[in-house]
mmCIF file with all atom_site columns, C-alpha atoms in Angstrom:
data_model
loop_
_atom_site.group_PDB
_atom_site.id
_atom_site.type_symbol
_atom_site.label_atom_id
_atom_site.label_alt_id
_atom_site.label_comp_id
_atom_site.label_asym_id
_atom_site.label_entity_id
_atom_site.label_seq_id
_atom_site.pdbx_PDB_ins_code
_atom_site.Cartn_x
_atom_site.Cartn_y
_atom_site.Cartn_z
_atom_site.occupancy
_atom_site.B_iso_or_equiv
_atom_site.pdbx_formal_charge
_atom_site.auth_seq_id
_atom_site.auth_comp_id
_atom_site.auth_asym_id
_atom_site.auth_atom_id
_atom_site.pdbx_PDB_model_num
ATOM 1   C CA . ASP A 1 1   ? 14.962  0.081   -11.181 1.00 83.00 ? 30  ASP A CA 1
ATOM 2   C CA . SER A 1 2   ? 12.217  -0.147  -8.286  1.00 85.00 ? 31  SER A CA 1
ATOM 3   C CA . GLY A 1 3   ? 13.164  -3.736  -7.286  1.00 93.00 ? 32  GLY A CA 1
ATOM 4   C CA . VAL A 1 4   ? 9.835   -5.005  -8.501  1.00 97.00 ? 33  VAL A CA 1
ATOM 5   C CA . THR A 1 5   ? 9.828   -7.476  -11.549 1.00 97.00 ? 34  THR A CA 1
ATOM 6   C CA . GLN A 1 6   ? 6.954   -8.672  -13.553 1.00 98.00 ? 35  GLN A CA 1
ATOM 7   C CA . THR A 1 7   ? 7.035   -11.386 -16.614 1.00 97.00 ? 36  THR A CA 1
ATOM 8   C CA . PRO A 1 8   ? 6.277   -11.122 -19.428 1.00 97.00 ? 37  PRO A CA 1
ATOM 9   C CA . LYS A 1 9   ? 6.777   -7.628  -20.683 1.00 96.00 ? 38  LYS A CA 1
ATOM 10  C CA . HIS A 1 10  ? 4.520   -8.090  -23.392 1.00 97.00 ? 39  HIS A CA 1
ATOM 11  C CA . LEU A 1 11  ? 1.766   -10.642 -24.115 1.00 97.00 ? 40  LEU A CA 1
ATOM 12  C CA . ILE A 1 12  ? -0.444  -10.940 -27.190 1.00 97.00 ? 41  ILE A CA 1
ATOM 13  C CA . THR A 1 13  ? -3.361  -13.373 -27.138 1.00 97.00 ? 42  THR A CA 1
ATOM 14  C CA . ALA A 1 14  ? -6.654  -13.945 -28.489 1.00 98.00 ? 43  ALA A CA 1
ATOM 15  C CA . THR A 1 15  ? -10.150 -13.087 -27.350 1.00 98.00 ? 44  THR A CA 1
ATOM 16  C CA . GLY A 1 16  ? -11.351 -16.054 -25.226 1.00 97.00 ? 45  GLY A CA 1
ATOM 17  C CA . GLN A 1 17  ? -7.905  -16.944 -23.812 1.00 98.00 ? 46  GLN A CA 1
ATOM 18  C CA . ARG A 1 18  ? -6.553  -17.066 -20.414 1.00 98.00 ? 47  ARG A CA 1
ATOM 19  C CA . VAL A 1 19  ? -3.271  -15.552 -19.316 1.00 98.00 ? 48  VAL A CA 1
ATOM 20  C CA . THR A 1 20  ? -1.218  -15.453 -16.330 1.00 98.00 ? 49  THR A CA 1
ATOM 21  C CA . LEU A 1 21  ? 0.946   -12.249 -15.248 1.00 98.00 ? 50  LEU A CA 1
ATOM 22  C CA . ARG A 1 22  ? 3.676   -12.795 -12.638 1.00 98.00 ? 51  ARG A CA 1
ATOM 23  C CA . CYS A 1 23  ? 4.950   -10.607 -10.333 1.00 98.00 ? 52  CYS A CA 1
ATOM 24  C CA . SER A 1 24  ? 8.160   -10.515 -7.749  1.00 98.00 ? 53  SER A CA 1
ATOM 25  C CA . PRO A 1 25  ? 7.955   -7.975  -5.155  1.00 96.00 ? 54  PRO A CA 1
ATOM 26  C CA . ARG A 1 26  ? 10.922  -5.965  -3.658  1.00 95.00 ? 55  ARG A CA 1
ATOM 27  C CA . SER A 1 27  ? 13.020  -8.031  -1.275  1.00 93.00 ? 56  SER A CA 1
ATOM 28  C CA . GLY A 1 28  ? 11.239  -7.849  2.148   1.00 90.00 ? 57  GLY A CA 1
ATOM 29  C CA . ASP A 1 29  ? 8.117   -6.288  0.846   1.00 93.00 ? 58  ASP A CA 1
ATOM 30  C CA . LEU A 1 30  ? 4.864   -8.273  2.250   1.00 92.00 ? 59  LEU A CA 1
ATOM 31  C CA . SER A 1 31  ? 2.306   -6.389  0.453   1.00 93.00 ? 60  SER A CA 1
ATOM 32  C CA . VAL A 1 32  ? 1.675   -6.649  -3.400  1.00 95.00 ? 61  VAL A CA 1
ATOM 33  C CA . TYR A 1 33  ? -0.937  -4.523  -5.592  1.00 96.00 ? 62  TYR A CA 1
ATOM 34  C CA . TRP A 1 34  ? -2.253  -4.830  -8.823  1.00 97.00 ? 63  TRP A CA 1
ATOM 35  C CA . TYR A 1 35  ? -3.259  -1.957  -11.267 1.00 97.00 ? 64  TYR A CA 1
ATOM 36  C CA . GLN A 1 36  ? -4.677  -1.683  -14.533 1.00 97.00 ? 65  GLN A CA 1
ATOM 37  C CA . GLN A 1 37  ? -3.878  1.062   -16.747 1.00 97.00 ? 66  GLN A CA 1
ATOM 38  C CA . SER A 1 38  ? -6.221  1.636   -19.985 1.00 93.00 ? 67  SER A CA 1
ATOM 39  C CA . LEU A 1 39  ? -6.956  4.316   -22.202 1.00 85.00 ? 68  LEU A CA 1
ATOM 40  C CA . ASP A 1 40  ? -10.558 4.553   -21.263 1.00 82.00 ? 69  ASP A CA 1
ATOM 41  C CA . GLN A 1 41  ? -10.384 3.810   -17.601 1.00 82.00 ? 70  GLN A CA 1
ATOM 42  C CA . GLY A 1 42  ? -6.999  5.390   -16.501 1.00 89.00 ? 71  GLY A CA 1
ATOM 43  C CA . LEU A 1 43  ? -5.287  3.654   -13.739 1.00 94.00 ? 72  LEU A CA 1
ATOM 44  C CA . GLN A 1 44  ? -7.319  1.468   -11.439 1.00 95.00 ? 73  GLN A CA 1
ATOM 45  C CA . PHE A 1 45  ? -6.670  -0.724  -8.444  1.00 95.00 ? 74  PHE A CA 1
ATOM 46  C CA . LEU A 1 46  ? -7.697  -4.124  -8.995  1.00 96.00 ? 75  LEU A CA 1
ATOM 47  C CA . ILE A 1 47  ? -6.522  -6.016  -5.714  1.00 96.00 ? 76  ILE A CA 1
ATOM 48  C CA . GLN A 1 48  ? -3.850  -6.177  -2.858  1.00 95.00 ? 77  GLN A CA 1
ATOM 49  C CA . TYR A 1 49  ? -2.401  -9.185  -1.191  1.00 95.00 ? 78  TYR A CA 1
ATOM 50  C CA . TYR A 1 50  ? -0.635  -9.084  2.275   1.00 92.00 ? 79  TYR A CA 1
ATOM 51  C CA . ASN A 1 51  ? 1.537   -12.069 3.193   1.00 93.00 ? 80  ASN A CA 1
ATOM 52  C CA . GLY A 1 52  ? -0.594  -14.537 1.284   1.00 94.00 ? 81  GLY A CA 1
ATOM 53  C CA . GLU A 1 53  ? -3.900  -13.131 2.091   1.00 94.00 ? 82  GLU A CA 1
ATOM 54  C CA . GLU A 1 54  ? -6.335  -10.980 0.227   1.00 94.00 ? 83  GLU A CA 1
ATOM 55  C CA . ARG A 1 55  ? -6.492  -7.471  1.676   1.00 92.00 ? 84  ARG A CA 1
ATOM 56  C CA . ALA A 1 56  ? -8.362  -5.370  -0.573  1.00 91.00 ? 85  ALA A CA 1
ATOM 57  C CA . LYS A 1 57  ? -10.493 -5.623  -3.695  1.00 93.00 ? 86  LYS A CA 1
ATOM 58  C CA . GLY A 1 58  ? -11.097 -3.078  -6.367  1.00 92.00 ? 87  GLY A CA 1
ATOM 59  C CA . ASN A 1 59  ? -12.747 -3.077  -9.579  1.00 83.00 ? 88  ASN A CA 1
ATOM 60  C CA . ILE A 1 60  ? -11.536 -6.336  -10.414 1.00 92.00 ? 89  ILE A CA 1
ATOM 61  C CA . LEU A 1 61  ? -13.799 -8.375  -12.928 1.00 93.00 ? 90  LEU A CA 1
ATOM 62  C CA . GLU A 1 62  ? -14.863 -11.734 -11.990 1.00 95.00 ? 91  GLU A CA 1
ATOM 63  C CA . ARG A 1 63  ? -12.885 -13.397 -14.857 1.00 97.00 ? 92  ARG A CA 1
ATOM 64  C CA . PHE A 1 64  ? -9.927  -12.119 -13.060 1.00 97.00 ? 93  PHE A CA 1
ATOM 65  C CA . SER A 1 65  ? -8.343  -13.808 -9.977  1.00 96.00 ? 94  SER A CA 1
ATOM 66  C CA . ALA A 1 66  ? -4.945  -13.280 -8.165  1.00 97.00 ? 95  ALA A CA 1
ATOM 67  C CA . GLN A 1 67  ? -2.969  -15.193 -5.527  1.00 97.00 ? 96  GLN A CA 1
ATOM 68  C CA . GLN A 1 68  ? 0.091   -14.374 -3.442  1.00 97.00 ? 97  GLN A CA 1
ATOM 69  C CA . PHE A 1 69  ? 2.248   -17.466 -2.772  1.00 97.00 ? 98  PHE A CA 1
ATOM 70  C CA . PRO A 1 70  ? 4.558   -18.387 0.343   1.00 96.00 ? 99  PRO A CA 1
ATOM 71  C CA . ASP A 1 71  ? 7.598   -16.715 -1.457  1.00 95.00 ? 100 ASP A CA 1
ATOM 72  C CA . LEU A 1 72  ? 5.466   -13.649 -1.671  1.00 96.00 ? 101 LEU A CA 1
ATOM 73  C CA . HIS A 1 73  ? 5.423   -13.587 -5.586  1.00 97.00 ? 102 HIS A CA 1
ATOM 74  C CA . SER A 1 74  ? 1.969   -12.872 -6.993  1.00 98.00 ? 103 SER A CA 1
ATOM 75  C CA . GLU A 1 75  ? 0.115   -13.905 -10.157 1.00 98.00 ? 104 GLU A CA 1
ATOM 76  C CA . LEU A 1 76  ? -2.923  -12.275 -11.906 1.00 98.00 ? 105 LEU A CA 1
ATOM 77  C CA . ASN A 1 77  ? -4.914  -14.591 -14.117 1.00 98.00 ? 106 ASN A CA 1
ATOM 78  C CA . LEU A 1 78  ? -7.092  -13.095 -16.554 1.00 98.00 ? 107 LEU A CA 1
ATOM 79  C CA . SER A 1 79  ? -9.594  -15.590 -18.395 1.00 97.00 ? 108 SER A CA 1
ATOM 80  C CA . SER A 1 80  ? -11.963 -15.442 -21.149 1.00 97.00 ? 109 SER A CA 1
ATOM 81  C CA . LEU A 1 81  ? -10.254 -12.495 -22.351 1.00 98.00 ? 110 LEU A CA 1
ATOM 82  C CA . GLU A 1 82  ? -12.106 -9.600  -24.281 1.00 97.00 ? 111 GLU A CA 1
ATOM 83  C CA . LEU A 1 83  ? -10.680 -6.836  -26.648 1.00 96.00 ? 112 LEU A CA 1
ATOM 84  C CA . GLY A 1 84  ? -11.454 -4.457  -23.681 1.00 94.00 ? 113 GLY A CA 1
ATOM 85  C CA . ASP A 1 85  ? -8.953  -6.210  -21.504 1.00 96.00 ? 114 ASP A CA 1
ATOM 86  C CA . SER A 1 86  ? -6.061  -4.851  -23.349 1.00 97.00 ? 115 SER A CA 1
ATOM 87  C CA . ALA A 1 87  ? -4.029  -2.817  -21.252 1.00 97.00 ? 116 ALA A CA 1
ATOM 88  C CA . LEU A 1 88  ? -0.884  -2.295  -19.047 1.00 97.00 ? 117 LEU A CA 1
ATOM 89  C CA . TYR A 1 89  ? -0.996  -4.390  -15.870 1.00 98.00 ? 118 TYR A CA 1
ATOM 90  C CA . PHE A 1 90  ? 1.191   -3.045  -13.110 1.00 98.00 ? 119 PHE A CA 1
ATOM 91  C CA . CYS A 1 91  ? 2.232   -4.727  -10.074 1.00 97.00 ? 120 CYS A CA 1
ATOM 92  C CA . ALA A 1 92  ? 3.343   -2.702  -6.884  1.00 96.00 ? 121 ALA A CA 1
ATOM 93  C CA . SER A 1 93  ? 4.875   -3.806  -3.590  1.00 94.00 ? 122 SER A CA 1
ATOM 94  C CA . SER A 1 94  ? 5.128   -2.219  -0.322  1.00 91.00 ? 123 SER A CA 1
ATOM 95  C CA . ALA A 1 95  ? 6.946   -3.277  2.961   1.00 86.00 ? 124 ALA A CA 1
ATOM 96  C CA . SER A 1 96  ? 3.618   -3.353  4.676   1.00 74.00 ? 125 SER A CA 1
ATOM 97  C CA . GLY A 1 97  ? -0.090  -3.217  4.176   1.00 62.00 ? 126 GLY A CA 1
ATOM 98  C CA . GLN A 1 98  ? -0.356  0.428   5.478   1.00 64.00 ? 127 GLN A CA 1
ATOM 99  C CA . GLY A 1 99  ? -0.256  3.657   3.876   1.00 59.00 ? 128 GLY A CA 1
ATOM 100 C CA . ARG A 1 100 ? 3.003   4.929   5.302   1.00 66.00 ? 129 ARG A CA 1
ATOM 101 C CA . SER A 1 101 ? 4.652   2.439   3.098   1.00 73.00 ? 130 SER A CA 1
ATOM 102 C CA . GLU A 1 102 ? 5.165   3.699   -0.327  1.00 85.00 ? 131 GLU A CA 1
ATOM 103 C CA . GLN A 1 103 ? 4.250   1.455   -3.152  1.00 91.00 ? 132 GLN A CA 1
ATOM 104 C CA . TYR A 1 104 ? 6.966   0.765   -5.677  1.00 93.00 ? 133 TYR A CA 1
ATOM 105 C CA . PHE A 1 105 ? 5.921   -0.182  -9.290  1.00 96.00 ? 134 PHE A CA 1
ATOM 106 C CA . GLY A 1 106 ? 7.187   -2.810  -11.392 1.00 97.00 ? 135 GLY A CA 1
ATOM 107 C CA . PRO A 1 107 ? 7.634   -2.219  -15.280 1.00 96.00 ? 136 PRO A CA 1
ATOM 108 C CA . GLY A 1 108 ? 4.169   -3.640  -16.099 1.00 97.00 ? 137 GLY A CA 1
ATOM 109 C CA . THR A 1 109 ? 2.937   -6.243  -18.476 1.00 97.00 ? 138 THR A CA 1
ATOM 110 C CA . ARG A 1 110 ? 1.447   -4.889  -21.834 1.00 97.00 ? 139 ARG A CA 1
ATOM 111 C CA . LEU A 1 111 ? -1.436  -7.034  -22.574 1.00 98.00 ? 140 LEU A CA 1
ATOM 112 C CA . THR A 1 112 ? -2.873  -7.021  -26.144 1.00 97.00 ? 141 THR A CA 1
ATOM 113 C CA . VAL A 1 113 ? -6.057  -9.005  -26.786 1.00 97.00 ? 142 VAL A CA 1
ATOM 114 C CA . THR A 1 114 ? -6.734  -9.435  -30.666 1.00 96.00 ? 143 THR A CA 1
ATOM 115 C CA . ALA B 2 1   ? -15.765 7.160   -2.421  1.00 82.00 ? 25  ALA B CA 1
ATOM 116 C CA . GLN B 2 2   ? -12.635 9.380   -3.006  1.00 87.00 ? 26  GLN B CA 1
ATOM 117 C CA . THR B 2 3   ? -12.068 10.952  -6.682  1.00 94.00 ? 27  THR B CA 1
ATOM 118 C CA . VAL B 2 4   ? -8.907  12.852  -7.766  1.00 97.00 ? 28  VAL B CA 1
ATOM 119 C CA . THR B 2 5   ? -9.289  15.451  -10.579 1.00 97.00 ? 29  THR B CA 1
ATOM 120 C CA . GLN B 2 6   ? -6.330  16.695  -12.750 1.00 97.00 ? 30  GLN B CA 1
ATOM 121 C CA . SER B 2 7   ? -7.858  19.449  -14.518 1.00 95.00 ? 31  SER B CA 1
ATOM 122 C CA . GLN B 2 8   ? -4.784  20.061  -16.989 1.00 96.00 ? 32  GLN B CA 1
ATOM 123 C CA . PRO B 2 9   ? -4.500  17.297  -19.858 1.00 96.00 ? 33  PRO B CA 1
ATOM 124 C CA . GLU B 2 10  ? -1.456  18.667  -21.294 1.00 97.00 ? 34  GLU B CA 1
ATOM 125 C CA . MET B 2 11  ? 1.169   21.099  -20.422 1.00 97.00 ? 35  MET B CA 1
ATOM 126 C CA . SER B 2 12  ? 4.316   22.433  -22.355 1.00 97.00 ? 36  SER B CA 1
ATOM 127 C CA . VAL B 2 13  ? 7.121   24.756  -20.900 1.00 97.00 ? 37  VAL B CA 1
ATOM 128 C CA . GLN B 2 14  ? 10.581  25.626  -21.875 1.00 97.00 ? 38  GLN B CA 1
ATOM 129 C CA . GLU B 2 15  ? 13.628  23.893  -20.071 1.00 97.00 ? 39  GLU B CA 1
ATOM 130 C CA . ALA B 2 16  ? 14.712  25.621  -16.968 1.00 97.00 ? 40  ALA B CA 1
ATOM 131 C CA . GLU B 2 17  ? 11.338  27.266  -16.482 1.00 97.00 ? 41  GLU B CA 1
ATOM 132 C CA . THR B 2 18  ? 8.970   26.494  -13.460 1.00 98.00 ? 42  THR B CA 1
ATOM 133 C CA . VAL B 2 19  ? 5.750   24.644  -13.945 1.00 98.00 ? 43  VAL B CA 1
ATOM 134 C CA . THR B 2 20  ? 2.820   23.738  -11.682 1.00 98.00 ? 44  THR B CA 1
ATOM 135 C CA . LEU B 2 21  ? 0.651   20.858  -12.075 1.00 98.00 ? 45  LEU B CA 1
ATOM 136 C CA . SER B 2 22  ? -2.839  21.127  -10.418 1.00 98.00 ? 46  SER B CA 1
ATOM 137 C CA . CYS B 2 23  ? -4.810  18.341  -8.512  1.00 98.00 ? 47  CYS B CA 1
ATOM 138 C CA . THR B 2 24  ? -7.866  18.605  -6.566  1.00 98.00 ? 48  THR B CA 1
ATOM 139 C CA . TYR B 2 25  ? -9.366  15.489  -4.783  1.00 97.00 ? 49  TYR B CA 1
ATOM 140 C CA . ASP B 2 26  ? -12.604 14.946  -2.677  1.00 96.00 ? 50  ASP B CA 1
ATOM 141 C CA . THR B 2 27  ? -12.766 12.663  0.350   1.00 94.00 ? 51  THR B CA 1
ATOM 142 C CA . SER B 2 28  ? -14.651 12.601  3.669   1.00 92.00 ? 52  SER B CA 1
ATOM 143 C CA . GLU B 2 29  ? -11.401 11.208  5.505   1.00 90.00 ? 53  GLU B CA 1
ATOM 144 C CA . SER B 2 30  ? -9.682  13.350  8.018   1.00 87.00 ? 54  SER B CA 1
ATOM 145 C CA . ASN B 2 31  ? -6.212  11.690  7.481   1.00 89.00 ? 55  ASN B CA 1
ATOM 146 C CA . TYR B 2 32  ? -4.858  10.372  4.285   1.00 92.00 ? 56  TYR B CA 1
ATOM 147 C CA . TYR B 2 33  ? -1.711  10.424  2.076   1.00 93.00 ? 57  TYR B CA 1
ATOM 148 C CA . LEU B 2 34  ? -1.419  12.263  -1.301  1.00 95.00 ? 58  LEU B CA 1
ATOM 149 C CA . PHE B 2 35  ? 1.212   11.424  -4.063  1.00 96.00 ? 59  PHE B CA 1
ATOM 150 C CA . TRP B 2 36  ? 2.643   12.364  -7.359  1.00 97.00 ? 60  TRP B CA 1
ATOM 151 C CA . TYR B 2 37  ? 3.809   9.766   -9.595  1.00 97.00 ? 61  TYR B CA 1
ATOM 152 C CA . LYS B 2 38  ? 5.655   10.323  -12.881 1.00 97.00 ? 62  LYS B CA 1
ATOM 153 C CA . GLN B 2 39  ? 5.293   8.023   -15.981 1.00 96.00 ? 63  GLN B CA 1
ATOM 154 C CA . PRO B 2 40  ? 7.847   8.728   -18.547 1.00 95.00 ? 64  PRO B CA 1
ATOM 155 C CA . PRO B 2 41  ? 7.663   7.339   -21.991 1.00 92.00 ? 65  PRO B CA 1
ATOM 156 C CA . SER B 2 42  ? 9.236   4.069   -20.680 1.00 91.00 ? 66  SER B CA 1
ATOM 157 C CA . ARG B 2 43  ? 5.803   3.640   -18.979 1.00 92.00 ? 67  ARG B CA 1
ATOM 158 C CA . GLN B 2 44  ? 7.660   3.112   -15.486 1.00 93.00 ? 68  GLN B CA 1
ATOM 159 C CA . MET B 2 45  ? 5.741   4.398   -12.418 1.00 95.00 ? 69  MET B CA 1
ATOM 160 C CA . ILE B 2 46  ? 7.873   6.594   -10.426 1.00 95.00 ? 70  ILE B CA 1
ATOM 161 C CA . LEU B 2 47  ? 7.166   8.227   -6.949  1.00 94.00 ? 71  LEU B CA 1
ATOM 162 C CA . VAL B 2 48  ? 8.036   11.526  -7.183  1.00 96.00 ? 72  VAL B CA 1
ATOM 163 C CA . ILE B 2 49  ? 6.851   13.134  -3.869  1.00 96.00 ? 73  ILE B CA 1
ATOM 164 C CA . ARG B 2 50  ? 4.215   12.219  -1.044  1.00 94.00 ? 74  ARG B CA 1
ATOM 165 C CA . GLN B 2 51  ? 2.522   14.205  1.549   1.00 94.00 ? 75  GLN B CA 1
ATOM 166 C CA . GLU B 2 52  ? 0.695   13.270  4.765   1.00 92.00 ? 76  GLU B CA 1
ATOM 167 C CA . ALA B 2 53  ? -2.395  15.067  5.451   1.00 91.00 ? 77  ALA B CA 1
ATOM 168 C CA . TYR B 2 54  ? -1.714  15.526  8.916   1.00 90.00 ? 78  TYR B CA 1
ATOM 169 C CA . LYS B 2 55  ? 1.277   17.238  8.237   1.00 88.00 ? 79  LYS B CA 1
ATOM 170 C CA . GLN B 2 56  ? 0.863   21.078  7.660   1.00 84.00 ? 80  GLN B CA 1
ATOM 171 C CA . GLN B 2 57  ? 4.469   21.310  6.168   1.00 92.00 ? 81  GLN B CA 1
ATOM 172 C CA . ASN B 2 58  ? 4.642   21.057  2.171   1.00 95.00 ? 82  ASN B CA 1
ATOM 173 C CA . ALA B 2 59  ? 6.756   18.155  1.053   1.00 94.00 ? 83  ALA B CA 1
ATOM 174 C CA . THR B 2 60  ? 9.784   19.064  -0.877  1.00 95.00 ? 84  THR B CA 1
ATOM 175 C CA . GLU B 2 61  ? 12.041  16.668  -2.943  1.00 94.00 ? 85  GLU B CA 1
ATOM 176 C CA . ASN B 2 62  ? 15.041  18.556  -4.664  1.00 96.00 ? 86  ASN B CA 1
ATOM 177 C CA . ARG B 2 63  ? 13.400  20.542  -7.602  1.00 97.00 ? 87  ARG B CA 1
ATOM 178 C CA . PHE B 2 64  ? 9.970   19.149  -6.838  1.00 98.00 ? 88  PHE B CA 1
ATOM 179 C CA . SER B 2 65  ? 7.675   20.621  -4.244  1.00 97.00 ? 89  SER B CA 1
ATOM 180 C CA . VAL B 2 66  ? 3.775   20.768  -3.415  1.00 97.00 ? 90  VAL B CA 1
ATOM 181 C CA . ASN B 2 67  ? 1.590   23.081  -2.240  1.00 97.00 ? 91  ASN B CA 1
ATOM 182 C CA . PHE B 2 68  ? -0.942  21.261  -0.023  1.00 96.00 ? 92  PHE B CA 1
ATOM 183 C CA . GLN B 2 69  ? -4.122  23.111  0.757   1.00 95.00 ? 93  GLN B CA 1
ATOM 184 C CA . LYS B 2 70  ? -6.392  20.657  2.906   1.00 94.00 ? 94  LYS B CA 1
ATOM 185 C CA . ALA B 2 71  ? -9.539  22.939  3.524   1.00 94.00 ? 95  ALA B CA 1
ATOM 186 C CA . ALA B 2 72  ? -9.608  23.457  -0.328  1.00 95.00 ? 96  ALA B CA 1
ATOM 187 C CA . LYS B 2 73  ? -8.606  19.796  -1.105  1.00 96.00 ? 97  LYS B CA 1
ATOM 188 C CA . SER B 2 74  ? -5.842  20.849  -3.366  1.00 97.00 ? 98  SER B CA 1
ATOM 189 C CA . PHE B 2 75  ? -2.491  19.382  -3.794  1.00 97.00 ? 99  PHE B CA 1
ATOM 190 C CA . SER B 2 76  ? -0.556  20.903  -6.526  1.00 98.00 ? 100 SER B CA 1
ATOM 191 C CA . LEU B 2 77  ? 3.016   20.018  -7.931  1.00 98.00 ? 101 LEU B CA 1
ATOM 192 C CA . LYS B 2 78  ? 5.720   22.645  -8.736  1.00 98.00 ? 102 LYS B CA 1
ATOM 193 C CA . ILE B 2 79  ? 8.655   21.570  -10.753 1.00 98.00 ? 103 ILE B CA 1
ATOM 194 C CA . SER B 2 80  ? 11.280  24.165  -10.569 1.00 98.00 ? 104 SER B CA 1
ATOM 195 C CA . ASP B 2 81  ? 14.408  24.334  -13.054 1.00 97.00 ? 105 ASP B CA 1
ATOM 196 C CA . SER B 2 82  ? 12.585  21.931  -15.405 1.00 97.00 ? 106 SER B CA 1
ATOM 197 C CA . GLN B 2 83  ? 14.907  19.620  -17.295 1.00 97.00 ? 107 GLN B CA 1
ATOM 198 C CA . LEU B 2 84  ? 14.189  17.559  -20.559 1.00 97.00 ? 108 LEU B CA 1
ATOM 199 C CA . GLY B 2 85  ? 13.985  14.267  -18.358 1.00 96.00 ? 109 GLY B CA 1
ATOM 200 C CA . ASP B 2 86  ? 10.808  15.800  -16.532 1.00 97.00 ? 110 ASP B CA 1
ATOM 201 C CA . THR B 2 87  ? 8.923   15.085  -19.800 1.00 97.00 ? 111 THR B CA 1
ATOM 202 C CA . ALA B 2 88  ? 6.575   12.478  -18.718 1.00 97.00 ? 112 ALA B CA 1
ATOM 203 C CA . MET B 2 89  ? 2.791   12.049  -17.726 1.00 97.00 ? 113 MET B CA 1
ATOM 204 C CA . TYR B 2 90  ? 2.139   12.903  -14.006 1.00 98.00 ? 114 TYR B CA 1
ATOM 205 C CA . PHE B 2 91  ? -0.311  11.320  -11.980 1.00 98.00 ? 115 PHE B CA 1
ATOM 206 C CA . CYS B 2 92  ? -1.644  12.828  -8.707  1.00 98.00 ? 116 CYS B CA 1
ATOM 207 C CA . ALA B 2 93  ? -2.938  9.756   -6.321  1.00 96.00 ? 117 ALA B CA 1
ATOM 208 C CA . PHE B 2 94  ? -4.864  9.458   -3.116  1.00 95.00 ? 118 PHE B CA 1
ATOM 209 C CA . MET B 2 95  ? -4.736  6.906   -0.410  1.00 92.00 ? 119 MET B CA 1
ATOM 210 C CA . LYS B 2 96  ? -6.515  6.586   2.590   1.00 89.00 ? 120 LYS B CA 1
ATOM 211 C CA . HIS B 2 97  ? -4.655  6.211   6.080   1.00 84.00 ? 121 HIS B CA 1
ATOM 212 C CA . THR B 2 98  ? -6.466  3.269   7.014   1.00 80.00 ? 122 THR B CA 1
ATOM 213 C CA . GLY B 2 99  ? -8.648  0.563   5.465   1.00 76.00 ? 123 GLY B CA 1
ATOM 214 C CA . ALA B 2 100 ? -7.766  -0.416  1.843   1.00 74.00 ? 124 ALA B CA 1
ATOM 215 C CA . GLN B 2 101 ? -4.407  0.488   0.837   1.00 82.00 ? 125 GLN B CA 1
ATOM 216 C CA . LYS B 2 102 ? -5.401  1.399   -2.743  1.00 90.00 ? 126 LYS B CA 1
ATOM 217 C CA . LEU B 2 103 ? -4.017  4.230   -4.817  1.00 94.00 ? 127 LEU B CA 1
ATOM 218 C CA . VAL B 2 104 ? -6.706  6.382   -6.546  1.00 95.00 ? 128 VAL B CA 1
ATOM 219 C CA . PHE B 2 105 ? -5.383  8.072   -9.361  1.00 97.00 ? 129 PHE B CA 1
ATOM 220 C CA . GLY B 2 106 ? -6.252  11.098  -11.269 1.00 97.00 ? 130 GLY B CA 1
ATOM 221 C CA . GLN B 2 107 ? -6.479  11.031  -15.188 1.00 96.00 ? 131 GLN B CA 1
ATOM 222 C CA . GLY B 2 108 ? -2.767  12.495  -15.413 1.00 96.00 ? 132 GLY B CA 1
ATOM 223 C CA . THR B 2 109 ? -1.249  15.651  -17.059 1.00 97.00 ? 133 THR B CA 1
ATOM 224 C CA . ARG B 2 110 ? 1.036   15.070  -19.919 1.00 97.00 ? 134 ARG B CA 1
ATOM 225 C CA . LEU B 2 111 ? 4.033   17.558  -19.420 1.00 98.00 ? 135 LEU B CA 1
ATOM 226 C CA . THR B 2 112 ? 6.563   18.244  -22.181 1.00 97.00 ? 136 THR B CA 1
ATOM 227 C CA . ILE B 2 113 ? 9.588   20.237  -21.462 1.00 97.00 ? 137 ILE B CA 1
ATOM 228 C CA . ASN B 2 114 ? 11.057  22.000  -24.839 1.00 97.00 ? 138 ASN B CA 1
ATOM 229 C CA . PRO B 2 115 ? 14.627  22.495  -25.362 1.00 95.00 ? 139 PRO B CA 1
#
């Protein structure tokens, strides 16, 4: 158990819908990262937050958005869902926003868009 | 942009054997971090080992060790005395030392340990 929690574990929804994925980092970790794992794209970095502020952005679609709250939990919002958004979404956390801090991954949320 | 390449999509060995997984990367950075992550059938991503580019000594964690060749941009993972629980997808990953702290992953190697 990494100490990072993600809810829900599984999510099935229809095209065009909107969903919210939730992540709670390890106790004391200030940085949260979101990654998407899909069959065709592999594991891709989406976005990083550090202590409530956006720190880095990767291949995140405009239909996707994220935020980190004062209690440091984070939410990833996916809207106007398409079939291709079906993937495993990971949240990771680290103590700081710097590379010397390892990123610890949560168990992931499996999203299926039908 | 950094890229990570794992040229072995699948590997299979017998229990107790030693296996080496290959990884090459491309970067213009002089300082960076390299990682191996394990993803068992449970899908959990587990950090196996980490290497800092400025350290010449190869990292070791119990049965896991790396061969880091900075000039060749190569970062292989050796698993000694392989166990059934080592069966998993293994991902090589790169992270810059400064700037965006994102992990750039390779496509993965599916490793099967046979009894």
